[in-house]
């Protein structure tokens, strides 16, 4: 068969220490074992000051990771302007 593009890649798995971090910080895991998200926000628990971006939330492209990092940075700025954790 003729193909326009063939990509060979190993699947991305959550880090072995992610479960421990999840328990330590009281953060939920998705069914796939990555850290879960609170709606469309990248902050898991903004009252705790926990912000995430990139593949800690699951597999994604570099461009999407950078976009999430920018949004998380904006959320951190707002969080700090509001005085941090409650």
PDB file of N, CA, C and O in Angstrom:
ATOM      1  N   UNK A   1       0.837  -1.193   0.000  1.00  0.00           N
ATOM      2  CA  UNK A   1       0.000   0.000   0.000  1.00  0.00           C
ATOM      3  C   UNK A   1       0.872   1.241   0.000  1.00  0.00           C
ATOM      4  O   UNK A   1       1.976   1.233   0.544  1.00  0.00           O
ATOM      5  N   UNK A   2       0.360   2.296  -0.559  1.00  0.00           N
ATOM      6  CA  UNK A   2       1.043   3.586  -0.544  1.00  0.00           C
ATOM      7  C   UNK A   2       0.443   4.462   0.551  1.00  0.00           C
ATOM      8  O   UNK A   2      -0.773   4.525   0.709  1.00  0.00           O
ATOM      9  N   UNK A   3       1.321   5.116   1.324  1.00  0.00           N
ATOM     10  CA  UNK A   3       0.877   5.989   2.402  1.00  0.00           C
ATOM     11  C   UNK A   3       1.506   7.357   2.239  1.00  0.00           C
ATOM     12  O   UNK A   3       2.652   7.481   1.803  1.00  0.00           O
ATOM     13  N   UNK A   4       0.774   8.398   2.613  1.00  0.00           N
ATOM     14  CA  UNK A   4       1.325   9.750   2.604  1.00  0.00           C
ATOM     15  C   UNK A   4       2.231   9.994   3.802  1.00  0.00           C
ATOM     16  O   UNK A   4       3.207  10.724   3.724  1.00  0.00           O
ATOM     17  N   UNK A   5       1.887   9.366   4.927  1.00  0.00           N
ATOM     18  CA  UNK A   5       2.643   9.585   6.150  1.00  0.00           C
ATOM     19  C   UNK A   5       2.513   8.363   7.048  1.00  0.00           C
ATOM     20  O   UNK A   5       1.425   7.816   7.205  1.00  0.00           O
ATOM     21  N   UNK A   6       3.612   7.943   7.622  1.00  0.00           N
ATOM     22  CA  UNK A   6       3.608   6.845   8.581  1.00  0.00           C
ATOM     23  C   UNK A   6       4.356   7.334   9.810  1.00  0.00           C
ATOM     24  O   UNK A   6       5.471   7.843   9.717  1.00  0.00           O
ATOM     25  N   UNK A   7       3.732   7.203  10.954  1.00  0.00           N
ATOM     26  CA  UNK A   7       4.346   7.635  12.213  1.00  0.00           C
ATOM     27  C   UNK A   7       4.459   6.424  13.124  1.00  0.00           C
ATOM     28  O   UNK A   7       3.468   5.754  13.401  1.00  0.00           O
ATOM     29  N   UNK A   8       5.667   6.147  13.561  1.00  0.00           N
ATOM     30  CA  UNK A   8       5.902   5.073  14.515  1.00  0.00           C
ATOM     31  C   UNK A   8       6.276   5.725  15.839  1.00  0.00           C
ATOM     32  O   UNK A   8       7.209   6.507  15.919  1.00  0.00           O
ATOM     33  N   UNK A   9       5.530   5.425  16.870  1.00  0.00           N
ATOM     34  CA  UNK A   9       5.762   6.074  18.147  1.00  0.00           C
ATOM     35  C   UNK A   9       5.353   5.158  19.289  1.00  0.00           C
ATOM     36  O   UNK A   9       4.427   4.356  19.159  1.00  0.00           O
ATOM     37  N   UNK A  10       6.031   5.312  20.388  1.00  0.00           N
ATOM     38  CA  UNK A  10       5.656   4.602  21.605  1.00  0.00           C
ATOM     39  C   UNK A  10       4.600   5.439  22.308  1.00  0.00           C
ATOM     40  O   UNK A  10       4.718   6.661  22.399  1.00  0.00           O
ATOM     41  N   UNK A  11       3.576   4.808  22.824  1.00  0.00           N
ATOM     42  CA  UNK A  11       2.519   5.533  23.526  1.00  0.00           C
ATOM     43  C   UNK A  11       3.035   6.226  24.773  1.00  0.00           C
ATOM     44  O   UNK A  11       3.970   5.762  25.418  1.00  0.00           O
ATOM     45  N   UNK A  12       2.430   7.342  25.099  1.00  0.00           N
ATOM     46  CA  UNK A  12       2.816   8.112  26.277  1.00  0.00           C
ATOM     47  C   UNK A  12       2.062   7.590  27.487  1.00  0.00           C
ATOM     48  O   UNK A  12       0.834   7.468  27.461  1.00  0.00           O
ATOM     49  N   UNK A  13       2.791   7.267  28.521  1.00  0.00           N
ATOM     50  CA  UNK A  13       2.204   6.758  29.764  1.00  0.00           C
ATOM     51  C   UNK A  13       2.471   7.764  30.876  1.00  0.00           C
ATOM     52  O   UNK A  13       3.471   8.471  30.846  1.00  0.00           O
ATOM     53  N   UNK A  14       1.589   7.814  31.885  1.00  0.00           N
ATOM     54  CA  UNK A  14       1.850   8.701  33.021  1.00  0.00           C
ATOM     55  C   UNK A  14       3.105   8.249  33.766  1.00  0.00           C
ATOM     56  O   UNK A  14       3.420   7.053  33.801  1.00  0.00           O
ATOM     57  N   UNK A  15       3.815   9.197  34.339  1.00  0.00           N
ATOM     58  CA  UNK A  15       5.009   8.876  35.100  1.00  0.00           C
ATOM     59  C   UNK A  15       4.688   8.005  36.307  1.00  0.00           C
ATOM     60  O   UNK A  15       3.592   8.087  36.876  1.00  0.00           O
ATOM     61  N   UNK A  16       5.628   7.183  36.697  1.00  0.00           N
ATOM     62  CA  UNK A  16       5.422   6.258  37.808  1.00  0.00           C
ATOM     63  C   UNK A  16       5.144   6.979  39.115  1.00  0.00           C
ATOM     64  O   UNK A  16       4.439   6.464  39.978  1.00  0.00           O
ATOM     65  N   UNK A  17       5.665   8.190  39.272  1.00  0.00           N
ATOM     66  CA  UNK A  17       5.482   8.930  40.516  1.00  0.00           C
ATOM     67  C   UNK A  17       4.231   9.811  40.518  1.00  0.00           C
ATOM     68  O   UNK A  17       3.945  10.477  41.504  1.00  0.00           O
ATOM     69  N   UNK A  18       3.471   9.801  39.442  1.00  0.00           N
ATOM     70  CA  UNK A  18       2.292  10.660  39.351  1.00  0.00           C
ATOM     71  C   UNK A  18       1.200  10.260  40.345  1.00  0.00           C
ATOM     72  O   UNK A  18       0.520  11.111  40.908  1.00  0.00           O
ATOM     73  N   UNK A  19       1.052   8.972  40.596  1.00  0.00           N
ATOM     74  CA  UNK A  19       0.054   8.515  41.569  1.00  0.00           C
ATOM     75  C   UNK A  19       0.413   9.014  42.962  1.00  0.00           C
ATOM     76  O   UNK A  19      -0.453   9.497  43.696  1.00  0.00           O
ATOM     77  N   UNK A  20       1.675   8.929  43.324  1.00  0.00           N
ATOM     78  CA  UNK A  20       2.119   9.436  44.619  1.00  0.00           C
ATOM     79  C   UNK A  20       1.905  10.928  44.749  1.00  0.00           C
ATOM     80  O   UNK A  20       1.443  11.416  45.790  1.00  0.00           O
ATOM     81  N   UNK A  21       2.213  11.672  43.697  1.00  0.00           N
ATOM     82  CA  UNK A  21       1.991  13.118  43.697  1.00  0.00           C
ATOM     83  C   UNK A  21       0.506  13.426  43.825  1.00  0.00           C
ATOM     84  O   UNK A  21       0.108  14.339  44.556  1.00  0.00           O
ATOM     85  N   UNK A  22      -0.302  12.642  43.140  1.00  0.00           N
ATOM     86  CA  UNK A  22      -1.752  12.812  43.211  1.00  0.00           C
ATOM     87  C   UNK A  22      -2.246  12.665  44.642  1.00  0.00           C
ATOM     88  O   UNK A  22      -3.040  13.480  45.126  1.00  0.00           O
ATOM     89  N   UNK A  23      -1.782  11.641  45.337  1.00  0.00           N
ATOM     90  CA  UNK A  23      -2.201  11.415  46.722  1.00  0.00           C
ATOM     91  C   UNK A  23      -1.655  12.497  47.651  1.00  0.00           C
ATOM     92  O   UNK A  23      -2.369  13.006  48.511  1.00  0.00           O
ATOM     93  N   UNK A  24      -0.405  12.864  47.465  1.00  0.00           N
ATOM     94  CA  UNK A  24       0.240  13.859  48.302  1.00  0.00           C
ATOM     95  C   UNK A  24      -0.457  15.220  48.219  1.00  0.00           C
ATOM     96  O   UNK A  24      -0.651  15.900  49.228  1.00  0.00           O
ATOM     97  N   UNK A  25      -0.853  15.592  47.001  1.00  0.00           N
ATOM     98  CA  UNK A  25      -1.467  16.908  46.779  1.00  0.00           C
ATOM     99  C   UNK A  25      -2.992  16.860  46.701  1.00  0.00           C
ATOM    100  O   UNK A  25      -3.619  17.881  46.433  1.00  0.00           O
ATOM    101  N   UNK A  26      -3.569  15.690  46.907  1.00  0.00           N
ATOM    102  CA  UNK A  26      -5.027  15.513  46.853  1.00  0.00           C
ATOM    103  C   UNK A  26      -5.594  15.948  45.498  1.00  0.00           C
ATOM    104  O   UNK A  26      -6.553  16.711  45.425  1.00  0.00           O
ATOM    105  N   UNK A  27      -4.978  15.456  44.438  1.00  0.00           N
ATOM    106  CA  UNK A  27      -5.392  15.774  43.070  1.00  0.00           C
ATOM    107  C   UNK A  27      -5.989  14.532  42.424  1.00  0.00           C
ATOM    108  O   UNK A  27      -5.462  13.436  42.584  1.00  0.00           O
ATOM    109  N   UNK A  28      -7.069  14.695  41.668  1.00  0.00           N
ATOM    110  CA  UNK A  28      -7.685  13.532  41.019  1.00  0.00           C
ATOM    111  C   UNK A  28      -6.880  13.051  39.814  1.00  0.00           C
ATOM    112  O   UNK A  28      -6.180  13.833  39.169  1.00  0.00           O
ATOM    113  N   UNK A  29      -6.978  11.765  39.533  1.00  0.00           N
ATOM    114  CA  UNK A  29      -6.393  11.170  38.336  1.00  0.00           C
ATOM    115  C   UNK A  29      -7.508  10.809  37.367  1.00  0.00           C
ATOM    116  O   UNK A  29      -8.606  10.445  37.780  1.00  0.00           O
ATOM    117  N   UNK A  30      -7.214  10.887  36.079  1.00  0.00           N
ATOM    118  CA  UNK A  30      -8.175  10.443  35.075  1.00  0.00           C
ATOM    119  C   UNK A  30      -8.132   8.920  35.005  1.00  0.00           C
ATOM    120  O   UNK A  30      -7.268   8.286  35.621  1.00  0.00           O
ATOM    121  N   UNK A  31      -9.020   8.346  34.245  1.00  0.00           N
ATOM    122  CA  UNK A  31      -9.055   6.889  34.073  1.00  0.00           C
ATOM    123  C   UNK A  31      -7.747   6.379  33.455  1.00  0.00           C
ATOM    124  O   UNK A  31      -7.355   5.233  33.686  1.00  0.00           O
ATOM    125  N   UNK A  32      -7.050   7.243  32.700  1.00  0.00           N
ATOM    126  CA  UNK A  32      -5.785   6.867  32.063  1.00  0.00           C
ATOM    127  C   UNK A  32      -4.585   7.043  32.982  1.00  0.00           C
ATOM    128  O   UNK A  32      -3.462   6.726  32.609  1.00  0.00           O
ATOM    129  N   UNK A  33      -4.796   7.600  34.173  1.00  0.00           N
ATOM    130  CA  UNK A  33      -3.707   7.763  35.121  1.00  0.00           C
ATOM    131  C   UNK A  33      -3.007   9.105  35.097  1.00  0.00           C
ATOM    132  O   UNK A  33      -2.017   9.306  35.787  1.00  0.00           O
ATOM    133  N   UNK A  34      -3.503  10.047  34.296  1.00  0.00           N
ATOM    134  CA  UNK A  34      -2.945  11.390  34.267  1.00  0.00           C
ATOM    135  C   UNK A  34      -3.718  12.262  35.248  1.00  0.00           C
ATOM    136  O   UNK A  34      -4.813  11.902  35.682  1.00  0.00           O
ATOM    137  N   UNK A  35      -3.160  13.416  35.600  1.00  0.00           N
ATOM    138  CA  UNK A  35      -3.877  14.312  36.493  1.00  0.00           C
ATOM    139  C   UNK A  35      -5.109  14.866  35.781  1.00  0.00           C
ATOM    140  O   UNK A  35      -5.044  15.239  34.607  1.00  0.00           O
ATOM    141  N   UNK A  36      -6.215  14.901  36.494  1.00  0.00           N
ATOM    142  CA  UNK A  36      -7.465  15.394  35.920  1.00  0.00           C
ATOM    143  C   UNK A  36      -7.511  16.908  35.912  1.00  0.00           C
ATOM    144  O   UNK A  36      -6.682  17.578  36.502  1.00  0.00           O
ATOM    145  N   UNK A  37      -8.531  17.452  35.251  1.00  0.00           N
ATOM    146  CA  UNK A  37      -8.686  18.904  35.177  1.00  0.00           C
ATOM    147  C   UNK A  37     -10.045  19.295  35.708  1.00  0.00           C
ATOM    148  O   UNK A  37     -11.002  18.537  35.626  1.00  0.00           O
ATOM    149  N   UNK A  38     -10.155  20.507  36.190  1.00  0.00           N
ATOM    150  CA  UNK A  38     -11.396  21.070  36.698  1.00  0.00           C
ATOM    151  C   UNK A  38     -12.039  21.892  35.579  1.00  0.00           C
ATOM    152  O   UNK A  38     -11.718  23.050  35.395  1.00  0.00           O
ATOM    153  N   UNK A  39     -12.940  21.290  34.811  1.00  0.00           N
ATOM    154  CA  UNK A  39     -13.578  21.993  33.693  1.00  0.00           C
ATOM    155  C   UNK A  39     -12.572  22.361  32.629  1.00  0.00           C
ATOM    156  O   UNK A  39     -11.678  21.600  32.303  1.00  0.00           O
ATOM    157  N   UNK A  40     -12.706  23.565  32.081  1.00  0.00           N
ATOM    158  CA  UNK A  40     -11.784  24.007  31.035  1.00  0.00           C
ATOM    159  C   UNK A  40     -10.556  24.690  31.620  1.00  0.00           C
ATOM    160  O   UNK A  40      -9.640  25.028  30.912  1.00  0.00           O
ATOM    161  N   UNK A  41     -10.548  24.891  32.928  1.00  0.00           N
ATOM    162  CA  UNK A  41      -9.433  25.553  33.588  1.00  0.00           C
ATOM    163  C   UNK A  41      -8.263  24.594  33.728  1.00  0.00           C
ATOM    164  O   UNK A  41      -8.450  23.401  33.863  1.00  0.00           O
ATOM    165  N   UNK A  42      -7.057  25.141  33.749  1.00  0.00           N
ATOM    166  CA  UNK A  42      -5.881  24.309  33.939  1.00  0.00           C
ATOM    167  C   UNK A  42      -5.512  24.222  35.404  1.00  0.00           C
ATOM    168  O   UNK A  42      -4.597  23.537  35.765  1.00  0.00           O
ATOM    169  N   UNK A  43      -6.239  24.965  36.247  1.00  0.00           N
ATOM    170  CA  UNK A  43      -5.974  24.846  37.675  1.00  0.00           C
ATOM    171  C   UNK A  43      -6.857  23.743  38.216  1.00  0.00           C
ATOM    172  O   UNK A  43      -8.050  23.724  37.982  1.00  0.00           O
ATOM    173  N   UNK A  44      -6.260  22.807  38.903  1.00  0.00           N
ATOM    174  CA  UNK A  44      -7.026  21.711  39.486  1.00  0.00           C
ATOM    175  C   UNK A  44      -7.800  22.216  40.687  1.00  0.00           C
ATOM    176  O   UNK A  44      -8.978  21.999  40.824  1.00  0.00           O
ATOM    177  N   UNK A  45      -7.126  22.876  41.570  1.00  0.00           N
ATOM    178  CA  UNK A  45      -7.758  23.365  42.789  1.00  0.00           C
ATOM    179  C   UNK A  45      -7.204  24.762  43.038  1.00  0.00           C
ATOM    180  O   UNK A  45      -6.225  24.927  43.737  1.00  0.00           O
ATOM    181  N   UNK A  46      -7.839  25.757  42.422  1.00  0.00           N
ATOM    182  CA  UNK A  46      -7.284  27.103  42.494  1.00  0.00           C
ATOM    183  C   UNK A  46      -7.187  27.591  43.935  1.00  0.00           C
ATOM    184  O   UNK A  46      -6.326  28.389  44.261  1.00  0.00           O
ATOM    185  N   UNK A  47      -8.041  27.093  44.829  1.00  0.00           N
ATOM    186  CA  UNK A  47      -7.939  27.484  46.230  1.00  0.00           C
ATOM    187  C   UNK A  47      -6.632  26.986  46.832  1.00  0.00           C
ATOM    188  O   UNK A  47      -6.090  27.575  47.752  1.00  0.00           O
ATOM    189  N   UNK A  48      -6.098  25.879  46.299  1.00  0.00           N
ATOM    190  CA  UNK A  48      -4.828  25.335  46.779  1.00  0.00           C
ATOM    191  C   UNK A  48      -3.641  25.895  45.999  1.00  0.00           C
ATOM    192  O   UNK A  48      -2.507  25.687  46.384  1.00  0.00           O
ATOM    193  N   UNK A  49      -3.908  26.556  44.895  1.00  0.00           N
ATOM    194  CA  UNK A  49      -2.822  27.092  44.080  1.00  0.00           C
ATOM    195  C   UNK A  49      -2.106  26.055  43.256  1.00  0.00           C
ATOM    196  O   UNK A  49      -0.912  26.142  43.039  1.00  0.00           O
ATOM    197  N   UNK A  50      -2.827  25.063  42.756  1.00  0.00           N
ATOM    198  CA  UNK A  50      -2.228  24.016  41.927  1.00  0.00           C
ATOM    199  C   UNK A  50      -2.605  24.298  40.472  1.00  0.00           C
ATOM    200  O   UNK A  50      -3.782  24.368  40.142  1.00  0.00           O
ATOM    201  N   UNK A  51      -1.603  24.457  39.622  1.00  0.00           N
ATOM    202  CA  UNK A  51      -1.822  24.767  38.213  1.00  0.00           C
ATOM    203  C   UNK A  51      -1.060  23.753  37.371  1.00  0.00           C
ATOM    204  O   UNK A  51       0.061  23.390  37.699  1.00  0.00           O
ATOM    205  N   UNK A  52      -1.674  23.309  36.266  1.00  0.00           N
ATOM    206  CA  UNK A  52      -1.061  22.275  35.433  1.00  0.00           C
ATOM    207  C   UNK A  52      -1.079  22.679  33.968  1.00  0.00           C
ATOM    208  O   UNK A  52      -1.951  23.424  33.539  1.00  0.00           O
ATOM    209  N   UNK A  53      -0.134  22.126  33.238  1.00  0.00           N
ATOM    210  CA  UNK A  53      -0.098  22.301  31.788  1.00  0.00           C
ATOM    211  C   UNK A  53       0.741  21.177  31.201  1.00  0.00           C
ATOM    212  O   UNK A  53       1.557  20.575  31.896  1.00  0.00           O
ATOM    213  N   UNK A  54       0.521  20.896  29.946  1.00  0.00           N
ATOM    214  CA  UNK A  54       1.334  19.912  29.250  1.00  0.00           C
ATOM    215  C   UNK A  54       0.892  18.487  29.489  1.00  0.00           C
ATOM    216  O   UNK A  54      -0.254  18.208  29.817  1.00  0.00           O
ATOM    217  N   UNK A  55       1.833  17.578  29.358  1.00  0.00           N
ATOM    218  CA  UNK A  55       1.493  16.165  29.354  1.00  0.00           C
ATOM    219  C   UNK A  55       1.202  15.587  30.727  1.00  0.00           C
ATOM    220  O   UNK A  55       0.860  14.414  30.827  1.00  0.00           O
ATOM    221  N   UNK A  56       1.307  16.382  31.780  1.00  0.00           N
ATOM    222  CA  UNK A  56       0.882  15.878  33.089  1.00  0.00           C
ATOM    223  C   UNK A  56      -0.630  15.602  33.057  1.00  0.00           C
ATOM    224  O   UNK A  56      -1.137  14.794  33.812  1.00  0.00           O
ATOM    225  N   UNK A  57      -1.335  16.258  32.122  1.00  0.00           N
ATOM    226  CA  UNK A  57      -2.780  16.074  31.956  1.00  0.00           C
ATOM    227  C   UNK A  57      -3.112  15.011  30.914  1.00  0.00           C
ATOM    228  O   UNK A  57      -4.270  14.669  30.732  1.00  0.00           O
ATOM    229  N   UNK A  58      -2.118  14.525  30.183  1.00  0.00           N
ATOM    230  CA  UNK A  58      -2.341  13.521  29.149  1.00  0.00           C
ATOM    231  C   UNK A  58      -1.561  13.862  27.899  1.00  0.00           C
ATOM    232  O   UNK A  58      -1.004  14.959  27.772  1.00  0.00           O
ATOM    233  N   UNK A  59      -1.506  12.938  26.951  1.00  0.00           N
ATOM    234  CA  UNK A  59      -0.745  13.166  25.717  1.00  0.00           C
ATOM    235  C   UNK A  59      -1.283  14.358  24.923  1.00  0.00           C
ATOM    236  O   UNK A  59      -2.490  14.549  24.839  1.00  0.00           O
ATOM    237  N   UNK A  60      -0.370  15.151  24.388  1.00  0.00           N
ATOM    238  CA  UNK A  60      -0.759  16.276  23.532  1.00  0.00           C
ATOM    239  C   UNK A  60       0.451  16.780  22.763  1.00  0.00           C
ATOM    240  O   UNK A  60       1.579  16.432  23.093  1.00  0.00           O
ATOM    241  N   UNK A  61       0.199  17.600  21.785  1.00  0.00           N
ATOM    242  CA  UNK A  61       1.278  18.134  20.952  1.00  0.00           C
ATOM    243  C   UNK A  61       2.066  19.199  21.719  1.00  0.00           C
ATOM    244  O   UNK A  61       1.601  19.736  22.738  1.00  0.00           O
ATOM    245  N   UNK A  62       3.233  19.526  21.199  1.00  0.00           N
ATOM    246  CA  UNK A  62       4.048  20.577  21.801  1.00  0.00           C
ATOM    247  C   UNK A  62       3.300  21.903  21.744  1.00  0.00           C
ATOM    248  O   UNK A  62       3.277  22.656  22.721  1.00  0.00           O
ATOM    249  N   UNK A  63       2.660  22.184  20.630  1.00  0.00           N
ATOM    250  CA  UNK A  63       1.916  23.439  20.491  1.00  0.00           C
ATOM    251  C   UNK A  63       0.808  23.537  21.532  1.00  0.00           C
ATOM    252  O   UNK A  63       0.607  24.593  22.143  1.00  0.00           O
ATOM    253  N   UNK A  64       0.094  22.450  21.759  1.00  0.00           N
ATOM    254  CA  UNK A  64      -0.983  22.452  22.762  1.00  0.00           C
ATOM    255  C   UNK A  64      -0.398  22.596  24.168  1.00  0.00           C
ATOM    256  O   UNK A  64      -0.958  23.295  25.012  1.00  0.00           O
ATOM    257  N   UNK A  65       0.729  21.980  24.436  1.00  0.00           N
ATOM    258  CA  UNK A  65       1.391  22.110  25.735  1.00  0.00           C
ATOM    259  C   UNK A  65       1.798  23.556  25.999  1.00  0.00           C
ATOM    260  O   UNK A  65       1.611  24.076  27.098  1.00  0.00           O
ATOM    261  N   UNK A  66       2.356  24.203  24.984  1.00  0.00           N
ATOM    262  CA  UNK A  66       2.765  25.608  25.119  1.00  0.00           C
ATOM    263  C   UNK A  66       1.543  26.488  25.353  1.00  0.00           C
ATOM    264  O   UNK A  66       1.549  27.384  26.216  1.00  0.00           O
ATOM    265  N   UNK A  67       0.483  26.241  24.625  1.00  0.00           N
ATOM    266  CA  UNK A  67      -0.756  27.001  24.801  1.00  0.00           C
ATOM    267  C   UNK A  67      -1.298  26.851  26.221  1.00  0.00           C
ATOM    268  O   UNK A  67      -1.710  27.822  26.851  1.00  0.00           O
ATOM    269  N   UNK A  68      -1.298  25.624  26.725  1.00  0.00           N
ATOM    270  CA  UNK A  68      -1.761  25.388  28.090  1.00  0.00           C
ATOM    271  C   UNK A  68      -0.855  26.077  29.108  1.00  0.00           C
ATOM    272  O   UNK A  68      -1.334  26.613  30.104  1.00  0.00           O
ATOM    273  N   UNK A  69       0.439  26.060  28.870  1.00  0.00           N
ATOM    274  CA  UNK A  69       1.380  26.713  29.784  1.00  0.00           C
ATOM    275  C   UNK A  69       1.119  28.219  29.831  1.00  0.00           C
ATOM    276  O   UNK A  69       1.150  28.834  30.905  1.00  0.00           O
ATOM    277  N   UNK A  70       0.828  28.817  28.684  1.00  0.00           N
ATOM    278  CA  UNK A  70       0.519  30.244  28.652  1.00  0.00           C
ATOM    279  C   UNK A  70      -0.766  30.539  29.422  1.00  0.00           C
ATOM    280  O   UNK A  70      -0.833  31.506  30.189  1.00  0.00           O
ATOM    281  N   UNK A  71      -1.777  29.704  29.238  1.00  0.00           N
ATOM    282  CA  UNK A  71      -3.028  29.907  29.954  1.00  0.00           C
ATOM    283  C   UNK A  71      -2.837  29.684  31.453  1.00  0.00           C
ATOM    284  O   UNK A  71      -3.368  30.437  32.270  1.00  0.00           O
ATOM    285  N   UNK A  72      -2.067  28.685  31.825  1.00  0.00           N
ATOM    286  CA  UNK A  72      -1.793  28.431  33.246  1.00  0.00           C
ATOM    287  C   UNK A  72      -1.058  29.622  33.859  1.00  0.00           C
ATOM    288  O   UNK A  72      -1.358  30.027  34.988  1.00  0.00           O
ATOM    289  N   UNK A  73      -0.110  30.201  33.121  1.00  0.00           N
ATOM    290  CA  UNK A  73       0.615  31.374  33.617  1.00  0.00           C
ATOM    291  C   UNK A  73      -0.333  32.538  33.856  1.00  0.00           C
ATOM    292  O   UNK A  73      -0.222  33.250  34.866  1.00  0.00           O
ATOM    293  N   UNK A  74      -1.287  32.732  32.954  1.00  0.00           N
ATOM    294  CA  UNK A  74      -2.285  33.787  33.137  1.00  0.00           C
ATOM    295  C   UNK A  74      -3.133  33.525  34.379  1.00  0.00           C
ATOM    296  O   UNK A  74      -3.450  34.441  35.138  1.00  0.00           O
ATOM    297  N   UNK A  75      -3.498  32.267  34.596  1.00  0.00           N
ATOM    298  CA  UNK A  75      -4.277  31.915  35.780  1.00  0.00           C
ATOM    299  C   UNK A  75      -3.471  32.137  37.058  1.00  0.00           C
ATOM    300  O   UNK A  75      -4.015  32.562  38.080  1.00  0.00           O
ATOM    301  N   UNK A  76      -2.181  31.858  37.016  1.00  0.00           N
ATOM    302  CA  UNK A  76      -1.323  32.067  38.181  1.00  0.00           C
ATOM    303  C   UNK A  76      -1.257  33.543  38.527  1.00  0.00           C
ATOM    304  O   UNK A  76      -1.348  33.925  39.698  1.00  0.00           O
ATOM    305  N   UNK A  77      -1.115  34.391  37.520  1.00  0.00           N
ATOM    306  CA  UNK A  77      -1.089  35.836  37.749  1.00  0.00           C
ATOM    307  C   UNK A  77      -2.380  36.282  38.430  1.00  0.00           C
ATOM    308  O   UNK A  77      -2.353  37.021  39.418  1.00  0.00           O
ATOM    309  N   UNK A  78      -3.523  35.834  37.921  1.00  0.00           N
ATOM    310  CA  UNK A  78      -4.806  36.192  38.530  1.00  0.00           C
ATOM    311  C   UNK A  78      -4.903  35.655  39.963  1.00  0.00           C
ATOM    312  O   UNK A  78      -5.389  36.344  40.852  1.00  0.00           O
ATOM    313  N   UNK A  79      -4.435  34.448  40.164  1.00  0.00           N
ATOM    314  CA  UNK A  79      -4.444  33.821  41.483  1.00  0.00           C
ATOM    315  C   UNK A  79      -3.647  34.655  42.474  1.00  0.00           C
ATOM    316  O   UNK A  79      -4.082  34.925  43.601  1.00  0.00           O
ATOM    317  N   UNK A  80      -2.459  35.090  42.051  1.00  0.00           N
ATOM    318  CA  UNK A  80      -1.614  35.881  42.934  1.00  0.00           C
ATOM    319  C   UNK A  80      -2.179  37.274  43.181  1.00  0.00           C
ATOM    320  O   UNK A  80      -2.046  37.808  44.285  1.00  0.00           O
ATOM    321  N   UNK A  81      -2.817  37.845  42.180  1.00  0.00           N
ATOM    322  CA  UNK A  81      -3.455  39.164  42.359  1.00  0.00           C
ATOM    323  C   UNK A  81      -4.587  39.086  43.375  1.00  0.00           C
ATOM    324  O   UNK A  81      -4.873  40.054  44.063  1.00  0.00           O
ATOM    325  N   UNK A  82      -5.222  37.928  43.463  1.00  0.00           N
ATOM    326  CA  UNK A  82      -6.330  37.744  44.400  1.00  0.00           C
ATOM    327  C   UNK A  82      -5.859  37.359  45.793  1.00  0.00           C
ATOM    328  O   UNK A  82      -6.659  37.112  46.674  1.00  0.00           O
ATOM    329  N   UNK A  83      -4.563  37.258  45.986  1.00  0.00           N
ATOM    330  CA  UNK A  83      -4.036  36.985  47.313  1.00  0.00           C
ATOM    331  C   UNK A  83      -3.614  35.561  47.581  1.00  0.00           C
ATOM    332  O   UNK A  83      -3.353  35.194  48.716  1.00  0.00           O
ATOM    333  N   UNK A  84      -3.607  34.701  46.586  1.00  0.00           N
ATOM    334  CA  UNK A  84      -3.150  33.323  46.783  1.00  0.00           C
ATOM    335  C   UNK A  84      -4.188  32.437  47.417  1.00  0.00           C
ATOM    336  O   UNK A  84      -5.389  32.709  47.340  1.00  0.00           O
ATOM    337  N   UNK A  85      -3.743  31.365  48.084  1.00  0.00           N
ATOM    338  CA  UNK A  85      -4.674  30.384  48.662  1.00  0.00           C
ATOM    339  C   UNK A  85      -5.582  31.011  49.713  1.00  0.00           C
ATOM    340  O   UNK A  85      -5.168  31.894  50.443  1.00  0.00           O
ATOM    341  N   UNK A  86      -6.794  30.507  49.752  1.00  0.00           N
ATOM    342  CA  UNK A  86      -7.765  31.016  50.733  1.00  0.00           C
ATOM    343  C   UNK A  86      -7.483  30.466  52.113  1.00  0.00           C
ATOM    344  O   UNK A  86      -6.876  29.481  52.314  1.00  0.00           O
TER     345      UNK A  86
END
